[in-house]
Amino acid sequence: MSDVNYKEIIWNGLWKNNAGIVTLLGLCPLLAVSTSVVNGVGLGIATIMVMAFSNGIVSLARNWIPREIRIPVYILIIAVLVTIIDLSMNAFVQPLYLVLGIFVPLIVVNCNVLGRAEAFASKNPVLPSMVDGFMVGMGLTLILAVLGGMREILGKGTLLSGIDLAFGASAKAWVITVIPDYHGFLLAVLPPGAFIGLGLLIAGKNWLDQRKAARAEPAQAPQAATAAA
Amino acid sequence: MSINSPLVAEKSTVNIIMLKVLAALLPAIAVYVYFFGPAILVSITLASATALATEAAVLYLRRYPLRVYLLDGSALVTAWLLALSIPPLAPWWLVVVGTAFAILVAKHLYGGLGNNLFNPAMVGFAALMISFPAHMTHWPAPDVLAQSHWNFAQQMDFMFGGALPAGAKLDAVTMATPLDTLKTQLHLDRTVTEIQSGSIFSILSGKGTEIIALFYLLGGLFLWQQRIISWHIPLSFLGAMFATAGVLHLVDPGQYASPLFHIFAGGTMLGAFFIATDYVTSPTTLLGKLIFGAGIGISAYIIRVFGGYPDGVAFAVLFLNSAVPLIDAYTQPRVFGHAGKWFRGGKE
């Protein structure tokens, strides 16, 4: 446990074991909330906060928690953090809070949070655990943002609509109209659009990985040949 | 009916089957033009061009041979069925978006012809129906009922530019379909008999539409005679819908329209003979086909009468499409010499 590979933690969280498109954990809020960039990123940031701190606290307490009751203890810690986030959002960004609705309190049962507490924080020191929680949350937020963007452009022809929910009425000018005079492709905003969009993102990631692997192969082949020789 | 010796195989390729399906649609399309004007021909052409272009683009991306797959006609069948399902006065982009979605998402994302779980034309229709419900209700009134008559150029102006002729109203050339009228008027506490005395209704269902349905039926019988479709799916579809509608009609004729009205209204005939019988998305066993057809008939009736949408055939087809793998697994005949069914790990 002495040398922690931060680079690997970051790479795993953001790409290799991305929560949204590789491990496919916590899909319920992912699919439900990604109707626009603002909604997606809003829930994403809330999840990042919960994950970073729950991992940190679980890691701090990891030597005092009896193995047999660790899951209830983790859930208690997560529930406390979610309550804090829930009340803070209600207080400071209430319009956005109202849009996200039940999905903020539901972060308690997001399997990513419990999963990282169990798989990483219970075995690692505080700082790496917090970085891990932050990065897994960040990976999820990236997917939420991209999927939200895709669905928003296709569905409504805009980007960043609803930004005023987070930054007040003056932020309304930030909304980008990508396709002017757009009829709106409702399917993209409805649940089927979420599934189709997520499927395309997963396919895109697999395609990028395969292309990378295919490029790496010819480079490795000569080395293998020399080694054999 | 030609009966061949088993040693002389008739040449029946995908190509020929698809051409016969298209040919079977032609009489109904001719009647369509007679009652509703030539705009439908433009939608069909537009849908066909979009289907072929999308198909060609995807085949190119997937590095498939263009000629073989483009000429098999399956994309054209999808295009025609979709064009016949949506209002002919729909704006041009509606046809293009629907057809492209059908070919790209419903057909090729699932692996292309033979691998698609859902009927592509119906996926395209459902996508349009839930995305653009307002545009999907611009059904034209038959020429005899329309309050004003648009010439072909005016129709084209509307389809491609969204421009109404000077002083004209869209309501003057469109009207609610018989099914839609029935549903909305029933909410106003009128009885079926009162509603059906209205001018858009005729002997079987709606003026004009009933004749088109009749020609779909004839086209379907031609396909059956040609042995391109078997009787199982259409008969169980129509039979189940007739029976369901019949029982409810007997219970309360003031609230539920006659079974004959239902099988000649909306997309029933087109669905029973041309859509539900799609080889790729229907079960392979005979018992399975009967279950599949009956399932569509009953669910289409339930969606159309108790649901929110005016017609339910498309959603019923998609619903039963998703059940096909299950139906197929449970209706496998016993393998000779084995006691159980294959999927239960039949023992000898």
mmCIF file of N, CA and C in Angstrom, chain A residues 70-174:
data_model
loop_
_atom_site.group_PDB
_atom_site.id
_atom_site.type_symbol
_atom_site.label_atom_id
_atom_site.label_comp_id
_atom_site.label_asym_id
_atom_site.label_seq_id
_atom_site.Cartn_x
_atom_site.Cartn_y
_atom_site.Cartn_z
ATOM 1 N N ARG A 70 -20.204 -4.014 7.999
ATOM 2 C CA ARG A 70 -19.621 -2.886 7.266
ATOM 3 C C ARG A 70 -20.616 -2.222 6.308
ATOM 4 N N ILE A 71 -21.465 -3.042 5.670
ATOM 5 C CA ILE A 71 -22.373 -2.456 4.671
ATOM 6 C C ILE A 71 -23.335 -1.449 5.312
ATOM 7 N N PRO A 72 -24.028 -1.813 6.428
ATOM 8 C CA PRO A 72 -24.885 -0.808 7.071
ATOM 9 C C PRO A 72 -24.109 0.442 7.474
ATOM 10 N N VAL A 73 -22.879 0.260 7.931
ATOM 11 C CA VAL A 73 -22.103 1.437 8.343
ATOM 12 C C VAL A 73 -21.803 2.322 7.136
ATOM 13 N N TYR A 74 -21.393 1.696 6.037
ATOM 14 C CA TYR A 74 -21.130 2.486 4.814
ATOM 15 C C TYR A 74 -22.378 3.257 4.421
ATOM 16 N N ILE A 75 -23.517 2.544 4.433
ATOM 17 C CA ILE A 75 -24.763 3.184 3.998
ATOM 18 C C ILE A 75 -25.092 4.379 4.886
ATOM 19 N N LEU A 76 -24.841 4.218 6.214
ATOM 20 C CA LEU A 76 -25.097 5.336 7.125
ATOM 21 C C LEU A 76 -24.241 6.538 6.754
ATOM 22 N N ILE A 77 -22.953 6.263 6.502
ATOM 23 C CA ILE A 77 -22.041 7.361 6.141
ATOM 24 C C ILE A 77 -22.519 8.040 4.859
ATOM 25 N N ILE A 78 -22.861 7.204 3.859
ATOM 26 C CA ILE A 78 -23.303 7.752 2.570
ATOM 27 C C ILE A 78 -24.591 8.548 2.754
ATOM 28 N N ALA A 79 -25.510 8.001 3.581
ATOM 29 C CA ALA A 79 -26.794 8.673 3.773
ATOM 30 C C ALA A 79 -26.601 10.049 4.401
ATOM 31 N N VAL A 80 -25.675 10.142 5.360
ATOM 32 C CA VAL A 80 -25.407 11.438 5.990
ATOM 33 C C VAL A 80 -24.921 12.434 4.939
ATOM 34 N N LEU A 81 -23.972 11.981 4.095
ATOM 35 C CA LEU A 81 -23.425 12.879 3.075
ATOM 36 C C LEU A 81 -24.491 13.295 2.072
ATOM 37 N N VAL A 82 -25.321 12.332 1.665
ATOM 38 C CA VAL A 82 -26.358 12.655 0.682
ATOM 39 C C VAL A 82 -27.344 13.651 1.275
ATOM 40 N N THR A 83 -27.656 13.470 2.560
ATOM 41 C CA THR A 83 -28.563 14.421 3.203
ATOM 42 C C THR A 83 -27.972 15.822 3.179
ATOM 43 N N ILE A 84 -26.675 15.918 3.455
ATOM 44 C CA ILE A 84 -26.028 17.237 3.426
ATOM 45 C C ILE A 84 -26.136 17.851 2.030
ATOM 46 N N ILE A 85 -25.794 17.034 0.997
ATOM 47 C CA ILE A 85 -25.848 17.529 -0.385
ATOM 48 C C ILE A 85 -27.271 17.912 -0.750
ATOM 49 N N ASP A 86 -28.203 17.048 -0.362
ATOM 50 C CA ASP A 86 -29.612 17.256 -0.683
ATOM 51 C C ASP A 86 -30.094 18.589 -0.108
ATOM 52 N N LEU A 87 -29.798 18.804 1.171
ATOM 53 C CA LEU A 87 -30.252 20.044 1.810
ATOM 54 C C LEU A 87 -29.515 21.253 1.227
ATOM 55 N N SER A 88 -28.210 21.098 0.930
ATOM 56 C CA SER A 88 -27.460 22.230 0.371
ATOM 57 C C SER A 88 -28.017 22.617 -0.988
ATOM 58 N N MET A 89 -28.298 21.596 -1.822
ATOM 59 C CA MET A 89 -28.837 21.916 -3.151
ATOM 60 C C MET A 89 -30.200 22.576 -3.019
ATOM 61 N N ASN A 90 -30.987 22.075 -2.092
ATOM 62 C CA ASN A 90 -32.307 22.675 -1.876
ATOM 63 C C ASN A 90 -32.164 24.141 -1.463
ATOM 64 N N ALA A 91 -31.105 24.419 -0.732
ATOM 65 C CA ALA A 91 -30.920 25.786 -0.232
ATOM 66 C C ALA A 91 -30.322 26.712 -1.281
ATOM 67 N N PHE A 92 -29.337 26.225 -2.047
ATOM 68 C CA PHE A 92 -28.577 27.146 -2.897
ATOM 69 C C PHE A 92 -28.958 27.104 -4.381
ATOM 70 N N VAL A 93 -29.346 25.937 -4.886
ATOM 71 C CA VAL A 93 -29.761 25.872 -6.299
ATOM 72 C C VAL A 93 -31.133 25.205 -6.377
ATOM 73 N N GLN A 94 -32.100 25.838 -5.727
ATOM 74 C CA GLN A 94 -33.390 25.178 -5.581
ATOM 75 C C GLN A 94 -34.083 24.838 -6.910
ATOM 76 N N PRO A 95 -34.040 25.732 -7.921
ATOM 77 C CA PRO A 95 -34.706 25.360 -9.183
ATOM 78 C C PRO A 95 -34.157 24.067 -9.772
ATOM 79 N N LEU A 96 -32.818 23.927 -9.752
ATOM 80 C CA LEU A 96 -32.201 22.713 -10.280
ATOM 81 C C LEU A 96 -32.585 21.523 -9.408
ATOM 82 N N TYR A 97 -32.615 21.757 -8.095
ATOM 83 C CA TYR A 97 -32.987 20.703 -7.161
ATOM 84 C C TYR A 97 -34.383 20.179 -7.472
ATOM 85 N N LEU A 98 -35.280 21.102 -7.790
ATOM 86 C CA LEU A 98 -36.658 20.692 -8.097
ATOM 87 C C LEU A 98 -36.713 19.859 -9.373
ATOM 88 N N VAL A 99 -35.848 20.196 -10.364
ATOM 89 C CA VAL A 99 -35.842 19.433 -11.612
ATOM 90 C C VAL A 99 -35.299 18.024 -11.378
ATOM 91 N N LEU A 100 -34.221 17.933 -10.591
ATOM 92 C CA LEU A 100 -33.599 16.622 -10.382
ATOM 93 C C LEU A 100 -34.456 15.737 -9.481
ATOM 94 N N GLY A 101 -35.238 16.384 -8.618
ATOM 95 C CA GLY A 101 -36.229 15.665 -7.833
ATOM 96 C C GLY A 101 -35.668 14.515 -7.016
ATOM 97 N N ILE A 102 -36.269 13.344 -7.196
ATOM 98 C CA ILE A 102 -35.975 12.186 -6.356
ATOM 99 C C ILE A 102 -34.553 11.678 -6.571
ATOM 100 N N PHE A 103 -33.916 12.065 -7.700
ATOM 101 C CA PHE A 103 -32.632 11.450 -8.010
ATOM 102 C C PHE A 103 -31.503 11.923 -7.110
ATOM 103 N N VAL A 104 -31.667 13.077 -6.457
ATOM 104 C CA VAL A 104 -30.627 13.493 -5.515
ATOM 105 C C VAL A 104 -30.631 12.594 -4.278
ATOM 106 N N PRO A 105 -31.759 12.455 -3.563
ATOM 107 C CA PRO A 105 -31.760 11.518 -2.436
ATOM 108 C C PRO A 105 -31.406 10.088 -2.853
ATOM 109 N N LEU A 106 -31.721 9.729 -4.084
ATOM 110 C CA LEU A 106 -31.449 8.353 -4.531
ATOM 111 C C LEU A 106 -29.966 8.063 -4.708
ATOM 112 N N ILE A 107 -29.113 9.098 -4.613
ATOM 113 C CA ILE A 107 -27.662 8.845 -4.701
ATOM 114 C C ILE A 107 -27.247 7.858 -3.604
ATOM 115 N N VAL A 108 -28.008 7.837 -2.498
ATOM 116 C CA VAL A 108 -27.706 6.897 -1.407
ATOM 117 C C VAL A 108 -27.587 5.470 -1.936
ATOM 118 N N VAL A 109 -28.483 5.100 -2.832
ATOM 119 C CA VAL A 109 -28.477 3.717 -3.296
ATOM 120 C C VAL A 109 -27.787 3.572 -4.651
ATOM 121 N N ASN A 110 -27.065 4.610 -5.096
ATOM 122 C CA ASN A 110 -26.291 4.484 -6.338
ATOM 123 C C ASN A 110 -25.181 3.470 -6.078
ATOM 124 N N CYS A 111 -25.173 2.377 -6.845
ATOM 125 C CA CYS A 111 -24.238 1.293 -6.526
ATOM 126 C C CYS A 111 -22.784 1.701 -6.721
ATOM 127 N N ASN A 112 -22.539 2.763 -7.496
ATOM 128 C CA ASN A 112 -21.158 3.224 -7.623
ATOM 129 C C ASN A 112 -20.592 3.657 -6.274
ATOM 130 N N VAL A 113 -21.423 4.358 -5.491
ATOM 131 C CA VAL A 113 -20.934 4.909 -4.227
ATOM 132 C C VAL A 113 -20.561 3.781 -3.276
ATOM 133 N N LEU A 114 -21.506 2.866 -3.082
ATOM 134 C CA LEU A 114 -21.246 1.731 -2.189
ATOM 135 C C LEU A 114 -20.137 0.855 -2.756
ATOM 136 N N GLY A 115 -20.159 0.688 -4.071
ATOM 137 C CA GLY A 115 -19.169 -0.157 -4.726
ATOM 138 C C GLY A 115 -17.752 0.338 -4.493
ATOM 139 N N ARG A 116 -17.530 1.637 -4.639
ATOM 140 C CA ARG A 116 -16.173 2.161 -4.440
ATOM 141 C C ARG A 116 -15.789 2.118 -2.964
ATOM 142 N N ALA A 117 -16.767 2.332 -2.064
ATOM 143 C CA ALA A 117 -16.465 2.249 -0.628
ATOM 144 C C ALA A 117 -15.980 0.849 -0.296
ATOM 145 N N GLU A 118 -16.682 -0.147 -0.814
ATOM 146 C CA GLU A 118 -16.345 -1.535 -0.517
ATOM 147 C C GLU A 118 -15.066 -1.967 -1.240
ATOM 148 N N ALA A 119 -14.969 -1.618 -2.531
ATOM 149 C CA ALA A 119 -13.877 -2.157 -3.336
ATOM 150 C C ALA A 119 -12.577 -1.377 -3.165
ATOM 151 N N PHE A 120 -12.675 -0.097 -2.852
ATOM 152 C CA PHE A 120 -11.431 0.678 -2.800
ATOM 153 C C PHE A 120 -11.168 1.274 -1.416
ATOM 154 N N ALA A 121 -12.142 2.067 -0.922
ATOM 155 C CA ALA A 121 -11.884 2.843 0.289
ATOM 156 C C ALA A 121 -11.646 1.957 1.497
ATOM 157 N N SER A 122 -12.260 0.778 1.543
ATOM 158 C CA SER A 122 -12.092 -0.066 2.726
ATOM 159 C C SER A 122 -10.708 -0.694 2.782
ATOM 160 N N LYS A 123 -9.917 -0.532 1.707
ATOM 161 C CA LYS A 123 -8.595 -1.169 1.694
ATOM 162 C C LYS A 123 -7.466 -0.177 1.502
ATOM 163 N N ASN A 124 -7.783 1.117 1.300
ATOM 164 C CA ASN A 124 -6.739 2.081 0.942
ATOM 165 C C ASN A 124 -6.751 3.295 1.865
ATOM 166 N N PRO A 125 -5.614 4.014 1.908
ATOM 167 C CA PRO A 125 -5.532 5.222 2.738
ATOM 168 C C PRO A 125 -6.489 6.314 2.264
ATOM 169 N N VAL A 126 -6.575 7.362 3.051
ATOM 170 C CA VAL A 126 -7.585 8.393 2.830
ATOM 171 C C VAL A 126 -7.426 9.113 1.490
ATOM 172 N N LEU A 127 -6.224 9.617 1.229
ATOM 173 C CA LEU A 127 -6.069 10.453 0.028
ATOM 174 C C LEU A 127 -6.358 9.695 -1.273
ATOM 175 N N PRO A 128 -5.736 8.525 -1.457
ATOM 176 C CA PRO A 128 -6.069 7.789 -2.679
ATOM 177 C C PRO A 128 -7.558 7.469 -2.772
ATOM 178 N N SER A 129 -8.183 7.174 -1.623
ATOM 179 C CA SER A 129 -9.614 6.847 -1.647
ATOM 180 C C SER A 129 -10.431 8.028 -2.131
ATOM 181 N N MET A 130 -10.063 9.220 -1.639
ATOM 182 C CA MET A 130 -10.817 10.399 -2.068
ATOM 183 C C MET A 130 -10.610 10.647 -3.556
ATOM 184 N N VAL A 131 -9.368 10.484 -4.013
ATOM 185 C CA VAL A 131 -9.086 10.674 -5.440
ATOM 186 C C VAL A 131 -9.893 9.670 -6.252
ATOM 187 N N ASP A 132 -9.948 8.426 -5.771
ATOM 188 C CA ASP A 132 -10.693 7.393 -6.479
ATOM 189 C C ASP A 132 -12.173 7.753 -6.567
ATOM 190 N N GLY A 133 -12.759 8.130 -5.433
ATOM 191 C CA GLY A 133 -14.181 8.505 -5.428
ATOM 192 C C GLY A 133 -14.430 9.658 -6.369
ATOM 193 N N PHE A 134 -13.537 10.652 -6.309
ATOM 194 C CA PHE A 134 -13.691 11.826 -7.157
ATOM 195 C C PHE A 134 -13.628 11.438 -8.629
ATOM 196 N N MET A 135 -12.664 10.577 -8.967
ATOM 197 C CA MET A 135 -12.457 10.253 -10.381
ATOM 198 C C MET A 135 -13.573 9.358 -10.939
ATOM 199 N N VAL A 136 -14.062 8.418 -10.132
ATOM 200 C CA VAL A 136 -15.173 7.589 -10.602
ATOM 201 C C VAL A 136 -16.401 8.477 -10.815
ATOM 202 N N GLY A 137 -16.633 9.396 -9.865
ATOM 203 C CA GLY A 137 -17.745 10.337 -10.017
ATOM 204 C C GLY A 137 -17.560 11.203 -11.246
ATOM 205 N N MET A 138 -16.299 11.602 -11.475
ATOM 206 C CA MET A 138 -15.973 12.439 -12.626
ATOM 207 C C MET A 138 -16.270 11.685 -13.932
ATOM 208 N N GLY A 139 -15.906 10.403 -13.969
ATOM 209 C CA GLY A 139 -16.168 9.592 -15.153
ATOM 210 C C GLY A 139 -17.657 9.521 -15.431
ATOM 211 N N LEU A 140 -18.432 9.350 -14.348
ATOM 212 C CA LEU A 140 -19.888 9.296 -14.489
ATOM 213 C C LEU A 140 -20.419 10.633 -14.993
ATOM 214 N N THR A 141 -19.866 11.716 -14.438
ATOM 215 C CA THR A 141 -20.324 13.049 -14.839
ATOM 216 C C THR A 141 -20.026 13.324 -16.307
ATOM 217 N N LEU A 142 -18.843 12.869 -16.759
ATOM 218 C CA LEU A 142 -18.498 13.044 -18.175
ATOM 219 C C LEU A 142 -19.552 12.399 -19.064
ATOM 220 N N ILE A 143 -19.920 11.162 -18.723
ATOM 221 C CA ILE A 143 -20.923 10.459 -19.528
ATOM 222 C C ILE A 143 -22.257 11.182 -19.456
ATOM 223 N N LEU A 144 -22.617 11.618 -18.233
ATOM 224 C CA LEU A 144 -23.875 12.357 -18.077
ATOM 225 C C LEU A 144 -23.871 13.605 -18.953
ATOM 226 N N ALA A 145 -22.720 14.283 -19.012
ATOM 227 C CA ALA A 145 -22.638 15.516 -19.796
ATOM 228 C C ALA A 145 -22.742 15.214 -21.292
ATOM 229 N N VAL A 146 -22.003 14.193 -21.753
ATOM 230 C CA VAL A 146 -22.014 13.878 -23.184
ATOM 231 C C VAL A 146 -23.385 13.369 -23.619
ATOM 232 N N LEU A 147 -23.932 12.439 -22.823
ATOM 233 C CA LEU A 147 -25.249 11.884 -23.147
ATOM 234 C C LEU A 147 -26.305 12.985 -23.074
ATOM 235 N N GLY A 148 -26.208 13.817 -22.033
ATOM 236 C CA GLY A 148 -27.144 14.933 -21.906
ATOM 237 C C GLY A 148 -27.041 15.862 -23.106
ATOM 238 N N GLY A 149 -25.813 16.121 -23.555
ATOM 239 C CA GLY A 149 -25.611 16.990 -24.710
ATOM 240 C C GLY A 149 -26.213 16.402 -25.964
ATOM 241 N N MET A 150 -25.949 15.107 -26.179
ATOM 242 C CA MET A 150 -26.490 14.438 -27.367
ATOM 243 C C MET A 150 -28.012 14.520 -27.386
ATOM 244 N N ARG A 151 -28.611 14.170 -26.240
ATOM 245 C CA ARG A 151 -30.076 14.129 -26.194
ATOM 246 C C ARG A 151 -30.666 15.527 -26.298
ATOM 247 N N GLU A 152 -29.952 16.512 -25.719
ATOM 248 C CA GLU A 152 -30.495 17.866 -25.755
ATOM 249 C C GLU A 152 -30.444 18.436 -27.169
ATOM 250 N N ILE A 153 -29.314 18.235 -27.864
ATOM 251 C CA ILE A 153 -29.191 18.765 -29.224
ATOM 252 C C ILE A 153 -30.221 18.121 -30.135
ATOM 253 N N LEU A 154 -30.302 16.778 -30.063
ATOM 254 C CA LEU A 154 -31.257 16.081 -30.928
ATOM 255 C C LEU A 154 -32.698 16.368 -30.537
ATOM 256 N N GLY A 155 -32.948 16.425 -29.248
ATOM 257 C CA GLY A 155 -34.318 16.543 -28.777
ATOM 258 C C GLY A 155 -34.865 17.954 -28.839
ATOM 259 N N LYS A 156 -34.010 18.935 -28.480
ATOM 260 C CA LYS A 156 -34.530 20.300 -28.400
ATOM 261 C C LYS A 156 -33.769 21.273 -29.294
ATOM 262 N N GLY A 157 -32.627 20.852 -29.810
ATOM 263 C CA GLY A 157 -31.850 21.748 -30.660
ATOM 264 C C GLY A 157 -31.074 22.788 -29.903
ATOM 265 N N THR A 158 -30.926 22.612 -28.587
ATOM 266 C CA THR A 158 -30.180 23.600 -27.801
ATOM 267 C C THR A 158 -29.080 22.913 -27.006
ATOM 268 N N LEU A 159 -28.225 23.722 -26.404
ATOM 269 C CA LEU A 159 -27.250 23.224 -25.433
ATOM 270 C C LEU A 159 -27.317 24.130 -24.216
ATOM 271 N N LEU A 160 -27.128 23.560 -23.045
ATOM 272 C CA LEU A 160 -27.115 24.314 -21.777
ATOM 273 C C LEU A 160 -28.468 24.947 -21.449
ATOM 274 N N SER A 161 -29.563 24.411 -22.024
ATOM 275 C CA SER A 161 -30.854 24.960 -21.637
ATOM 276 C C SER A 161 -31.086 24.597 -20.170
ATOM 277 N N GLY A 162 -31.681 25.522 -19.451
ATOM 278 C CA GLY A 162 -31.904 25.295 -18.025
ATOM 279 C C GLY A 162 -30.722 25.711 -17.170
ATOM 280 N N ILE A 163 -29.721 26.352 -17.795
ATOM 281 C CA ILE A 163 -28.553 26.800 -17.018
ATOM 282 C C ILE A 163 -28.991 27.847 -15.998
ATOM 283 N N ASP A 164 -30.075 28.549 -16.311
ATOM 284 C CA ASP A 164 -30.577 29.562 -15.382
ATOM 285 C C ASP A 164 -31.062 28.934 -14.083
ATOM 286 N N LEU A 165 -31.368 27.620 -14.122
ATOM 287 C CA LEU A 165 -31.792 26.950 -12.891
ATOM 288 C C LEU A 165 -30.664 26.958 -11.869
ATOM 289 N N ALA A 166 -29.418 26.911 -12.373
ATOM 290 C CA ALA A 166 -28.287 26.841 -11.455
ATOM 291 C C ALA A 166 -27.697 28.216 -11.173
ATOM 292 N N PHE A 167 -27.689 29.106 -12.166
ATOM 293 C CA PHE A 167 -26.966 30.371 -11.994
ATOM 294 C C PHE A 167 -27.872 31.594 -12.026
ATOM 295 N N GLY A 168 -29.172 31.400 -11.909
ATOM 296 C CA GLY A 168 -30.069 32.540 -11.872
ATOM 297 C C GLY A 168 -30.476 33.004 -13.262
ATOM 298 N N ALA A 169 -31.455 33.897 -13.294
ATOM 299 C CA ALA A 169 -32.083 34.289 -14.553
ATOM 300 C C ALA A 169 -31.110 34.913 -15.544
ATOM 301 N N SER A 170 -30.034 35.570 -15.035
ATOM 302 C CA SER A 170 -29.103 36.247 -15.947
ATOM 303 C C SER A 170 -28.366 35.245 -16.835
ATOM 304 N N ALA A 171 -28.323 33.983 -16.398
ATOM 305 C CA ALA A 171 -27.582 32.974 -17.158
ATOM 306 C C ALA A 171 -28.356 32.496 -18.380
ATOM 307 N N LYS A 172 -29.579 32.962 -18.533
ATOM 308 C CA LYS A 172 -30.403 32.497 -19.659
ATOM 309 C C LYS A 172 -29.724 32.770 -20.998
ATOM 310 N N ALA A 173 -28.908 33.835 -21.039
ATOM 311 C CA ALA A 173 -28.234 34.209 -22.275
ATOM 312 C C ALA A 173 -27.177 33.184 -22.678
ATOM 313 N N TRP A 174 -26.778 32.314 -21.749
ATOM 314 C CA TRP A 174 -25.720 31.338 -22.066
ATOM 315 C C TRP A 174 -26.233 30.183 -22.910
#
